[in-house]
Every structure is written in C-alpha cells, then in structure tokens.
Amino acid sequence: MEDKSKQPASFSEAWSDLKASPKGLFIIFFLKFLESYSYFCIIYTLIIFLSEEFKYSDEQAGWSYGLFGMCTSLYGFIFGGFLIDNLGVKVSLSLGCSILLAGRCLLVVCSEHYQILLILYTILPIGTCLGIPVMQIAIRRFTTDKSRSLAYSIFYAMMNVSAIFSASAIDFFRKYVTDSTVTVMNYKFELSAYRALFLSGACTTLLSLLTSLIFIKNNLENENPPERDEEQQSLISDSEANGLVVPKKKIVGPVAIIKEVTSQKSFWKFVCMILLLMGVRIVYRHLDATFPKYMIREFGKNVMYGSIIAINPFLIVILIPIFAPLSYQFSAYAQITFGAFITSLSPFFLLLGPQIWSCVMFVVVLSIGEALWSPRLYEYTIFITEKGREGIYMALASSPMFIATLVTGATSGIFLEKFCPETGERESWKMWLLIGIITITSPILLFFLKNKIEVTTEELHKERTEKKKKEELKKKLETDSNLLQIDRQAEISFSK
C-alpha cells in the first residue's frame, strides 16, 4: 500500500507551511537580493570594462572573465565546502560578505593591471564561494519537505528581481554618469560609469554584511523551524532523541569530508549530471560575456543592451510562480531535462541576423527554459545532500556555472574576434550556431542517460540506511575494542 505521507505536498499546503517558517528564511531571501545585485553588476559588464578601461583585446578580456569563474569554482572546492561545513552559516556569510566588500571597493579604485588581476583571481572568488552556497544551505535548514521546493523557487526569483535592477542600472549609469576625477584620502582615480555601477554594488554588499552580523543567528537550529520532516528527523542522533547530552560537533578536515562524500554512489551520479549541465550553462555565460559586445558592434554604442538583458530576470520572476505547481507533478530530473532543452533552442534565433526582435526572442526562450529547470536544480541538490555536508555539495552544484565561465571566456574572445570584430566584415550567425550546438548537447545527454545518473528517493534511502548500519557496526567494534583493553588493563593490575 502506498504511503500517503510520502506523497508530494500540494501547492496550497506548501504555501501554508512556508508562511509558518522562521523569520530567518525571509532574511536569506533579502540577502540573496542584495548579493545578486552586486554580482550581476560586475558579471554583465566585466568584459566591456576590461576592454574599455584596461585596453584588453576581446581574447584577453574573455580569458580574464573565464579565469575569474574558474578561480571561484576552484576556491569553492578547496575552501568553500570545508569552511562552510565547519564554520556554520553566520560566520561563513559574514566572512564572505567582508571579503566581497573589500574586493568590490578595490574594483572601483584600481588602475593597474596587477591590481585588477589580484581582485579577479583571489579576493572576489574567495568571497563568492563562501556566500552563495551558504544561503542555499540555510534554506534547507529553515524549511520542511512540504515547503522546500517553493522556497527555492522564491529564492531563485529574488535573484532575478535583483538582476532586473542591475541590468537596468547598467543603462542608467552608462547614460547619466560621465567620467570624472574623484579624490579619496589624497588618492585620485577616474570614476567612470562602470566604476560608479560597481560602487553601487559595494554599497549593497555593505548592507548584506550588516544584515548577516545583526540578524543571522549563530545556530540556525535555534530558530525553531517548522515541524521536522522525515529526512531531518532521521538525522537526529540516538543520544539526542533520548534526551542525552550531545557532544560538541567535531571539526572534520577537508580530506575526511571529501573521502566520505566521494564514497557514495549518489555523489558520482550527481557529478555526472552537473557535468552534463555545463553545456546549457554556457549559453547563460555568453549572455554576459558575448551578447553585450555583439549588440554594441551590431547596433552601435548607444544600444540599450542592459534593457534587453533585463528581459531575462523579468520573465523569470513572472514565470517561476506560474511553473511552481509543476514541481508537484514532475520529478526534478525530468523538469531539469525539459527546461534545459527549451534553453538550448535560444541561440538559434540569432542565426536569423542582427535584428532587435531576434535578440529579444533569444532572451525570451532562454528565460522560459531557465524558469523550468534552474529552481529544480537547487531542490535536487539539497535532496541529495546529507546534513552537515551541504557545503561540499553546494560548491559542486555551483561549479558548472563557473567552469562554464572559463569555457565561455576562452571561446567568447575567439568568436568575437573571428566572427564579430569591432571593425571589418561580420558573420555573427556562425558564432551563435557554434554556441547553439554546444548548448543542445546537454539536454540530449541528460535524456538518454536518465536511467544511469538520476538519483531516486528509494536509492538514496537505501544508500543512507547502509551507511548508517556500517557506522553503527564500526562504533560497536570500537566500543568492544575499548572494553577489551579495559579488561586487559584490569587483569594486569590485579596480577600485580
């Protein structure tokens, strides 16, 4: 007989459960809005900023953009997962915001090549890898099974509301801010439209830091979340369940964490899925790295490319609530695959030539697919992770975006110089054809490999049950060994 308690909650049940969530959940939504504004202000303009103010070629700017993403992913693996799992949400968030604030302020005033490289390859990536995964972890701890899918949809919508503001701010600053010399503590620097934009991002980062320090508690478990769901309840130790004192959490080293996580079959299936998603991730990075220069070169310097990009987050905000009920009808894997397929069709509209309507359709179709698959990836990631190991999984889940940034950066400059140069004959449609072919490989592979890489509820439950039995057996053997040593010591003492 089917267990009714394991059936997906209806949308109305999820909404009711969400409203009963602790206030910390809504603080996380607010922090996501603030951090996303700062992030998009940089990512939408970085390549043009490097070309205009540091005189980088298309290829040099592309590589710099790509290496920035790669460093964020790399630091996420080296530091992010380990630090987040051991430091906790409040400390990780506060530390990440502090580092990002320093990096974004320096980005406003930097003037030398070594300074911009230091900021892009160390300060900003380290701050980013501490901030983004932590918020996703906090949502898991603030929600139950009933409301988690809806919470991740809202979380994703908040990011896109922020992206609307940042994309619109690009056109605003480019139109109304003129270059001027600013002096701060006897240090002079040129404040361009892009630097003023970065300064606005630094201000929101400061607000994020203050919010983290004041409103986020040291221990999220003290927030009294809604009634624990089955998965959370299973994670309570026997000692805690019996009212005994639970020892303080032991600090686990990165090697031990990686060894534990990589021993699980579900982890490697998840890795395969994440790698397959890199193809569809690439088109989003071309929206940042290639599309702005493409529009400027095909339509002129005064084109309001920020307004075209803003269509993407605007549609996401509208479509996510519309698509949210689908999460209670279809599995996460199926919806991710279908959404990725829709997204992969978007570059092919730009094969029709440099027309404003084709640019709009590119962004519209990309956005429809994104609204379908991206929120479900958040949910799917959290579904697979074990409590206390969220950091390493969140770092892994974020990695396709940043690895795709490296691939995009490397190809963007080459594509622009070859097919869409600043001067000379252009064949931009060839560039978008290649991007479309790369992108569409993701949903095709996800569809045909479904039976091999999808992690089901039954499989995950079986894996965790077996792991728990092994841990209990190991603990019993250790206890028996300790008792045996005590008996031997007692016999030796008695014989003396």
Coordinates of C-alpha atoms in Angstrom, one line a residue:
M1 CA 0.0 0.0 0.0
E2 CA 1.3 3.5 -0.9
D3 CA 2.4 5.7 1.9
K4 CA 0.4 8.9 1.8
S5 CA 2.9 10.7 3.9
K6 CA 5.5 10.5 1.2
Q7 CA 3.3 12.0 -1.4
P8 CA 4.4 15.5 -2.7
A9 CA 2.6 18.3 -0.9
S10 CA 0.1 20.4 -2.9
F11 CA 0.9 24.0 -3.7
S12 CA -1.6 25.3 -1.1
E13 CA 0.0 23.0 1.6
A14 CA 3.5 24.2 0.6
W15 CA 2.4 27.8 0.8
S16 CA 0.8 27.4 4.3
D17 CA 3.9 25.6 5.5
L18 CA 6.2 28.3 4.1
K19 CA 4.3 31.1 5.9
A20 CA 5.0 29.3 9.2
S21 CA 8.8 29.2 8.5
P22 CA 11.1 31.2 10.9
K23 CA 11.9 34.8 10.0
G24 CA 15.5 33.7 9.2
L25 CA 14.2 32.3 5.9
F26 CA 13.0 35.7 4.7
I27 CA 16.3 37.3 5.8
I28 CA 18.0 34.9 3.5
F29 CA 15.7 35.9 0.7
F30 CA 16.7 39.6 1.3
L31 CA 20.4 38.7 1.4
K32 CA 20.0 36.9 -1.9
F33 CA 18.5 40.1 -3.4
L34 CA 21.4 42.3 -2.2
E35 CA 24.2 39.9 -3.2
S36 CA 22.7 39.2 -6.6
Y37 CA 22.6 42.9 -7.5
S38 CA 26.3 43.3 -6.7
Y39 CA 27.2 40.1 -8.6
F40 CA 25.3 40.9 -11.8
C41 CA 26.6 44.5 -11.9
I42 CA 30.0 43.0 -12.3
I43 CA 29.3 39.9 -14.4
Y44 CA 27.2 41.8 -17.0
T45 CA 29.9 44.5 -17.6
L46 CA 33.2 42.9 -16.8
I47 CA 34.4 42.1 -20.3
I48 CA 33.4 45.6 -21.6
F49 CA 35.0 47.2 -18.5
L50 CA 38.3 45.4 -19.1
S51 CA 38.3 46.3 -22.8
E52 CA 37.4 50.0 -22.4
E53 CA 39.4 50.9 -19.2
F54 CA 42.3 48.4 -19.4
K55 CA 42.5 48.2 -23.2
Y56 CA 42.2 44.4 -23.2
S57 CA 41.6 42.7 -26.5
D58 CA 38.5 40.5 -27.0
E59 CA 40.6 37.4 -26.3
Q60 CA 42.4 38.9 -23.3
A61 CA 39.1 40.1 -21.8
G62 CA 37.5 36.7 -22.4
W63 CA 40.3 34.8 -20.7
S64 CA 40.2 37.1 -17.7
Y65 CA 36.4 36.6 -17.4
G66 CA 36.9 32.9 -17.7
L67 CA 39.7 32.6 -15.2
F68 CA 37.6 34.6 -12.8
G69 CA 34.9 32.0 -13.0
M70 CA 37.4 29.1 -12.8
C71 CA 39.0 30.6 -9.6
T72 CA 35.6 30.9 -8.0
S73 CA 34.9 27.2 -8.7
L74 CA 38.4 26.1 -7.6
Y75 CA 38.3 28.0 -4.3
G76 CA 34.8 26.6 -3.7
F77 CA 36.3 23.1 -3.8
I78 CA 39.5 23.9 -1.8
F79 CA 38.0 26.2 0.9
G80 CA 34.2 26.7 0.4
G81 CA 32.8 23.3 1.3
F82 CA 35.2 22.6 4.2
L83 CA 34.9 26.1 5.7
I84 CA 31.1 26.3 5.4
D85 CA 30.6 22.8 6.9
N86 CA 32.7 23.7 9.9
L87 CA 32.2 27.4 10.4
G88 CA 28.4 27.4 10.1
V89 CA 26.1 29.8 8.3
K90 CA 26.5 33.1 10.2
V91 CA 30.4 33.1 10.3
S92 CA 30.6 31.9 6.6
L93 CA 28.2 34.6 5.4
S94 CA 29.8 37.4 7.4
L95 CA 33.3 36.4 6.3
G96 CA 32.2 36.1 2.7
C97 CA 30.5 39.5 2.7
S98 CA 33.5 41.1 4.3
I99 CA 35.8 39.8 1.6
L100 CA 33.4 40.7 -1.2
L101 CA 33.1 44.2 0.2
A102 CA 36.8 44.7 0.2
G103 CA 37.1 43.3 -3.4
R104 CA 34.3 45.4 -4.8
C105 CA 35.6 48.6 -3.2
L106 CA 39.0 47.9 -4.6
L107 CA 37.5 47.3 -8.0
V108 CA 36.1 50.9 -8.0
V109 CA 39.6 52.4 -7.5
C110 CA 42.0 50.0 -9.1
S111 CA 44.1 51.4 -12.0
E112 CA 47.0 48.9 -12.5
H113 CA 46.8 45.5 -14.3
Y114 CA 48.2 43.6 -11.3
Q115 CA 45.5 45.1 -9.1
I116 CA 42.6 44.0 -11.3
L117 CA 44.2 40.5 -11.6
L118 CA 44.5 40.3 -7.8
I119 CA 40.9 41.3 -7.3
L120 CA 39.5 39.0 -10.0
Y121 CA 41.6 35.9 -9.2
T122 CA 41.7 35.9 -5.4
I123 CA 39.5 38.4 -3.5
L124 CA 36.2 38.2 -5.3
P125 CA 36.3 34.4 -6.0
I126 CA 37.0 33.6 -2.3
G127 CA 34.2 35.8 -1.1
T128 CA 31.8 34.4 -3.6
C129 CA 32.5 30.8 -2.8
L130 CA 31.7 31.5 0.9
G131 CA 28.5 33.4 0.2
I132 CA 26.4 31.7 -2.5
P133 CA 26.4 28.1 -1.2
V134 CA 25.6 29.2 2.4
M135 CA 22.3 30.8 1.5
Q136 CA 21.1 27.5 -0.1
I137 CA 22.1 25.6 3.0
A138 CA 20.2 28.0 5.2
I139 CA 17.0 27.4 3.2
R140 CA 17.3 23.7 3.7
R141 CA 17.5 24.2 7.5
F142 CA 14.7 26.7 7.6
T143 CA 12.2 24.6 5.6
T144 CA 10.5 21.2 5.6
D145 CA 9.8 18.8 2.8
K146 CA 6.5 20.4 2.1
S147 CA 7.8 23.9 1.6
R148 CA 11.3 23.4 0.3
S149 CA 10.6 23.3 -3.4
L150 CA 8.5 26.5 -3.1
A151 CA 11.2 28.2 -1.0
Y152 CA 13.9 27.5 -3.6
S153 CA 11.6 28.9 -6.3
I154 CA 11.2 32.1 -4.3
F155 CA 15.0 32.2 -3.6
Y156 CA 15.6 32.0 -7.3
A157 CA 13.0 34.6 -8.1
M158 CA 14.7 37.0 -5.6
M159 CA 17.9 36.6 -7.5
N160 CA 16.2 37.6 -10.7
V161 CA 14.3 40.5 -9.2
S162 CA 17.8 41.8 -8.3
A163 CA 19.1 41.1 -11.8
I164 CA 16.3 43.3 -13.2
F165 CA 17.6 46.2 -11.1
S166 CA 21.3 45.6 -12.0
A167 CA 20.6 45.2 -15.8
S168 CA 18.6 48.4 -15.8
A169 CA 21.2 50.1 -13.7
I170 CA 23.8 49.4 -16.5
D171 CA 21.8 51.5 -19.0
F172 CA 21.2 54.2 -16.3
F173 CA 24.8 54.6 -15.4
R174 CA 26.0 54.5 -19.0
K175 CA 23.6 57.2 -19.9
Y176 CA 23.8 59.6 -17.0
V177 CA 27.2 59.2 -15.4
T178 CA 30.1 60.9 -17.1
D179 CA 33.8 60.3 -16.4
S180 CA 35.2 62.4 -13.6
T181 CA 38.2 62.5 -11.3
V182 CA 37.5 61.7 -7.7
T183 CA 39.9 62.1 -4.7
V184 CA 39.6 60.0 -1.6
M185 CA 42.2 60.4 1.1
N186 CA 44.6 62.0 -1.3
Y187 CA 44.2 59.1 -3.8
K188 CA 42.9 60.2 -7.2
F189 CA 41.0 57.9 -9.6
E190 CA 38.7 58.1 -12.6
L191 CA 35.1 57.4 -11.8
S192 CA 33.6 56.1 -15.0
A193 CA 30.0 54.8 -15.5
Y194 CA 31.1 51.2 -14.8
R195 CA 33.1 52.1 -11.7
A196 CA 30.0 54.0 -10.4
L197 CA 28.0 50.9 -11.1
F198 CA 30.5 48.8 -9.1
L199 CA 30.3 51.3 -6.2
S200 CA 26.6 50.8 -6.0
G201 CA 27.2 47.1 -5.7
A202 CA 29.7 47.7 -2.9
C203 CA 27.0 49.6 -1.0
T204 CA 24.6 46.7 -1.2
T205 CA 27.4 44.3 -0.1
L206 CA 27.9 46.5 3.0
L207 CA 24.2 46.2 3.7
S208 CA 24.5 42.4 3.3
L209 CA 27.3 42.3 5.8
L210 CA 25.4 44.3 8.4
T211 CA 22.3 42.2 7.9
S212 CA 24.4 39.0 8.4
L213 CA 26.0 40.2 11.5
I214 CA 22.8 41.5 13.2
F215 CA 20.0 39.2 12.1
I216 CA 21.5 35.8 11.3
K217 CA 21.9 33.6 14.4
N218 CA 24.9 31.6 15.3
N219 CA 23.0 28.4 15.3
L220 CA 20.1 28.0 12.8
E221 CA 18.7 25.1 14.7
N222 CA 17.8 27.7 17.5
E223 CA 15.3 29.3 15.1
N224 CA 12.7 26.7 15.9
P225 CA 11.9 25.8 12.3
P226 CA 8.6 24.1 11.4
E227 CA 8.0 20.5 12.4
R228 CA 10.9 18.4 11.3
D229 CA 10.4 16.4 8.1
E230 CA 11.2 12.8 7.8
E231 CA 14.7 13.4 6.5
Q232 CA 15.6 15.9 9.2
Q233 CA 14.2 13.7 11.9
S234 CA 16.3 10.8 10.7
L235 CA 19.4 12.9 11.1
I236 CA 18.9 13.3 14.9
S237 CA 21.3 11.1 16.8
D238 CA 20.1 8.4 19.2
S239 CA 21.6 10.3 22.1
E240 CA 19.7 13.5 21.2
A241 CA 16.5 11.6 20.7
N242 CA 16.9 10.1 24.2
G243 CA 17.5 13.4 25.8
L244 CA 21.2 12.8 26.5
V245 CA 23.8 15.5 26.1
V246 CA 25.2 15.6 22.6
P247 CA 28.9 16.2 22.3
K248 CA 30.0 19.3 20.5
K249 CA 30.4 18.9 16.8
K250 CA 33.8 17.6 15.9
I251 CA 35.7 19.6 13.3
V252 CA 36.3 17.4 10.3
G253 CA 39.2 18.1 7.9
P254 CA 38.7 18.6 4.2
V255 CA 40.3 15.3 3.3
A256 CA 38.0 13.3 5.6
I257 CA 34.9 15.1 4.2
I258 CA 35.9 14.5 0.6
K259 CA 36.7 10.8 1.3
E260 CA 33.3 10.4 3.0
V261 CA 31.3 12.1 0.3
T262 CA 33.1 10.5 -2.7
S263 CA 32.5 7.0 -1.3
Q264 CA 28.8 7.4 -2.1
K265 CA 27.3 6.3 -5.4
S266 CA 24.8 9.1 -5.4
F267 CA 27.6 11.7 -5.3
W268 CA 29.1 10.4 -8.5
K269 CA 25.7 10.3 -10.2
F270 CA 25.3 13.9 -9.2
V271 CA 28.7 14.8 -10.5
C272 CA 27.8 13.3 -13.9
M273 CA 24.6 15.3 -14.0
I274 CA 26.4 18.5 -13.1
L275 CA 29.0 18.0 -15.8
L276 CA 26.3 17.4 -18.4
L277 CA 24.6 20.6 -17.4
M278 CA 27.7 22.6 -18.3
G279 CA 26.6 22.7 -22.0
V280 CA 23.4 24.6 -21.1
R281 CA 25.2 26.7 -18.6
I282 CA 27.5 28.1 -21.3
V283 CA 24.7 29.9 -23.1
Y284 CA 24.0 31.9 -19.9
R285 CA 27.6 33.0 -19.7
H286 CA 27.5 34.0 -23.3
L287 CA 24.6 36.3 -22.3
D288 CA 27.1 38.0 -20.0
A289 CA 30.3 37.7 -22.0
T290 CA 29.4 37.8 -25.7
F291 CA 26.0 39.3 -26.1
P292 CA 26.8 42.8 -24.8
K293 CA 29.7 43.3 -27.2
Y294 CA 27.7 41.6 -30.0
M295 CA 24.9 44.2 -29.6
I296 CA 27.2 47.2 -29.3
R297 CA 29.0 46.1 -32.5
E298 CA 25.9 45.3 -34.5
F299 CA 23.6 48.1 -33.3
G300 CA 26.0 50.9 -32.1
K301 CA 27.4 52.1 -28.8
N302 CA 24.2 53.7 -27.7
V303 CA 22.2 50.5 -27.8
M304 CA 20.4 49.8 -24.5
Y305 CA 21.7 46.2 -24.2
G306 CA 21.0 46.2 -20.4
S307 CA 17.3 46.6 -21.1
I308 CA 17.4 43.5 -23.4
I309 CA 19.3 41.5 -20.8
A310 CA 16.7 42.7 -18.2
I311 CA 14.0 40.7 -20.1
N312 CA 15.6 37.5 -18.7
P313 CA 15.2 38.2 -15.0
F314 CA 11.8 39.9 -15.6
L315 CA 10.4 36.8 -17.2
I316 CA 11.9 34.6 -14.6
V317 CA 10.1 36.5 -11.9
I318 CA 6.8 36.1 -13.7
L319 CA 7.2 32.5 -14.9
I320 CA 8.6 30.9 -11.7
P321 CA 5.3 31.3 -9.8
I322 CA 3.4 30.0 -12.9
F323 CA 5.7 27.0 -13.2
A324 CA 5.9 26.3 -9.4
P325 CA 3.0 23.9 -9.3
L326 CA 4.8 21.7 -11.9
S327 CA 7.3 20.8 -9.2
Y328 CA 4.5 18.8 -7.5
Q329 CA 3.6 17.0 -10.8
F330 CA 7.0 16.1 -12.3
S331 CA 10.3 14.8 -10.9
A332 CA 13.2 17.3 -10.6
Y333 CA 15.3 15.4 -13.1
A334 CA 12.5 15.3 -15.7
Q335 CA 11.8 19.0 -15.4
I336 CA 15.5 19.9 -15.4
T337 CA 16.0 18.0 -18.7
F338 CA 12.9 19.6 -20.4
G339 CA 13.9 23.1 -19.2
A340 CA 17.4 22.6 -20.5
F341 CA 16.1 21.6 -23.9
I342 CA 14.0 24.8 -24.2
T343 CA 17.0 26.9 -23.2
S344 CA 19.2 25.1 -25.7
L345 CA 17.0 26.4 -28.6
S346 CA 17.5 30.0 -27.8
P347 CA 20.9 30.7 -29.6
F348 CA 19.4 29.6 -32.9
F349 CA 17.2 32.7 -33.1
L350 CA 20.3 34.8 -33.5
L351 CA 21.1 32.9 -36.7
L352 CA 18.4 35.0 -38.4
G353 CA 20.6 38.0 -38.4
P354 CA 21.3 41.1 -36.3
Q355 CA 17.7 42.2 -35.6
I356 CA 16.3 43.5 -32.3
W357 CA 13.4 41.1 -32.4
S358 CA 15.8 38.1 -32.8
C359 CA 17.8 39.3 -29.8
V360 CA 14.6 39.6 -27.8
M361 CA 13.5 36.1 -28.8
F362 CA 16.9 34.7 -27.8
V363 CA 16.5 36.1 -24.3
V364 CA 12.8 35.1 -24.0
V365 CA 13.3 31.5 -25.0
L366 CA 16.4 31.2 -22.8
S367 CA 14.3 32.6 -19.9
I368 CA 11.4 30.2 -20.3
G369 CA 13.8 27.2 -20.1
E370 CA 15.6 28.7 -17.1
A371 CA 12.4 29.2 -15.2
L372 CA 11.7 25.5 -15.7
W373 CA 15.0 23.9 -14.8
S374 CA 17.1 26.1 -12.6
P375 CA 15.0 26.3 -9.4
R376 CA 14.6 22.5 -9.6
L377 CA 18.4 22.1 -9.6
Y378 CA 18.6 23.9 -6.3
E379 CA 16.0 21.5 -4.9
Y380 CA 17.6 18.4 -6.4
T381 CA 21.0 19.3 -5.0
I382 CA 19.6 19.7 -1.5
F383 CA 17.6 16.4 -1.8
I384 CA 20.8 14.5 -2.4
T385 CA 23.0 16.2 0.2
E386 CA 23.4 14.9 3.8
K387 CA 23.1 17.2 6.7
G388 CA 26.5 18.6 7.7
R389 CA 27.9 18.0 4.2
E390 CA 25.9 20.7 2.4
G391 CA 28.9 22.9 1.8
I392 CA 30.8 20.5 -0.5
Y393 CA 27.6 19.7 -2.5
M394 CA 26.7 23.4 -2.9
A395 CA 30.2 24.1 -4.1
L396 CA 29.9 21.3 -6.6
A397 CA 26.4 22.4 -7.7
S398 CA 27.7 26.0 -8.3
S399 CA 30.8 24.7 -10.2
P400 CA 29.2 24.3 -13.6
M401 CA 28.4 28.0 -13.8
F402 CA 32.0 28.9 -13.0
I403 CA 33.6 26.2 -15.1
A404 CA 31.3 27.2 -17.9
T405 CA 32.6 30.7 -17.4
L406 CA 36.1 29.6 -18.1
V407 CA 35.0 27.8 -21.3
T408 CA 32.8 30.8 -22.3
G409 CA 35.6 33.2 -21.6
A410 CA 38.1 31.3 -23.8
T411 CA 35.7 30.9 -26.7
S412 CA 34.0 34.3 -26.4
G413 CA 37.1 36.3 -27.3
I414 CA 37.9 34.0 -30.2
F415 CA 34.4 34.0 -31.5
L416 CA 34.1 37.8 -31.3
E417 CA 37.4 38.5 -33.0
K418 CA 36.8 35.9 -35.8
F419 CA 33.0 36.3 -36.4
C420 CA 32.1 39.7 -34.9
P421 CA 35.1 42.0 -34.9
E422 CA 34.9 45.6 -33.9
T423 CA 35.8 46.7 -37.4
G424 CA 35.5 44.8 -40.7
E425 CA 33.1 42.2 -42.1
R426 CA 31.0 40.3 -39.6
E427 CA 29.5 36.8 -39.7
S428 CA 27.9 36.7 -36.3
W429 CA 25.4 34.0 -37.1
K430 CA 28.3 31.4 -37.3
M431 CA 29.3 32.3 -33.7
W432 CA 25.7 31.7 -32.4
L433 CA 25.5 28.5 -34.4
L434 CA 28.5 27.1 -32.7
I435 CA 27.2 28.2 -29.3
G436 CA 23.8 26.6 -30.1
I437 CA 25.4 23.2 -31.0
I438 CA 27.4 23.2 -27.8
T439 CA 24.4 24.0 -25.7
I440 CA 22.0 21.5 -27.1
T441 CA 24.3 18.6 -26.2
S442 CA 23.3 18.9 -22.5
P443 CA 19.5 18.0 -22.7
I444 CA 20.2 15.3 -25.3
L445 CA 22.7 13.6 -23.0
L446 CA 20.5 14.1 -19.9
F447 CA 17.6 12.5 -21.6
F448 CA 19.5 9.4 -22.8
L449 CA 21.4 8.9 -19.6
K450 CA 18.5 9.3 -17.3
N451 CA 18.4 5.7 -16.1
K452 CA 22.1 5.8 -15.3
I453 CA 22.5 9.1 -13.4
E454 CA 19.1 10.0 -11.9
V455 CA 19.1 9.6 -8.1
T456 CA 15.8 8.3 -6.8
T457 CA 14.3 8.5 -3.4
E458 CA 14.4 4.8 -2.9
E459 CA 18.1 4.6 -4.0
L460 CA 19.1 7.4 -1.7
H461 CA 17.2 5.9 1.3
K462 CA 18.9 2.5 0.7
E463 CA 22.3 4.1 0.5
R464 CA 21.9 6.1 3.7
T465 CA 20.5 3.1 5.5
E466 CA 23.5 1.0 4.6
K467 CA 25.9 3.8 5.6
K468 CA 24.2 4.1 9.0
K469 CA 24.5 0.4 9.6
K470 CA 28.2 0.5 8.7
E471 CA 28.7 3.4 11.1
E472 CA 26.8 1.6 13.9
L473 CA 28.9 -1.5 13.3
K474 CA 32.1 0.4 13.3
K475 CA 31.1 2.2 16.5
K476 CA 30.2 -1.1 18.2
L477 CA 33.5 -2.6 17.2
E478 CA 35.3 0.4 18.6
T479 CA 33.3 0.1 21.8
D480 CA 34.1 -3.6 22.1
S481 CA 37.8 -2.9 21.5
N482 CA 37.9 -0.3 24.2
L483 CA 36.1 -2.6 26.7
L484 CA 38.6 -5.4 25.8
Q485 CA 41.5 -3.0 26.5
I486 CA 40.0 -2.0 29.9
D487 CA 39.6 -5.7 30.8
R488 CA 43.2 -6.4 30.0
Q489 CA 44.4 -3.5 32.0
A490 CA 42.3 -4.6 34.9
E491 CA 43.8 -8.2 34.7
I492 CA 47.3 -6.8 34.6
S493 CA 46.6 -4.6 37.6
F494 CA 45.1 -7.5 39.5
S495 CA 48.0 -9.8 38.7
K496 CA 50.4 -7.2 40.1

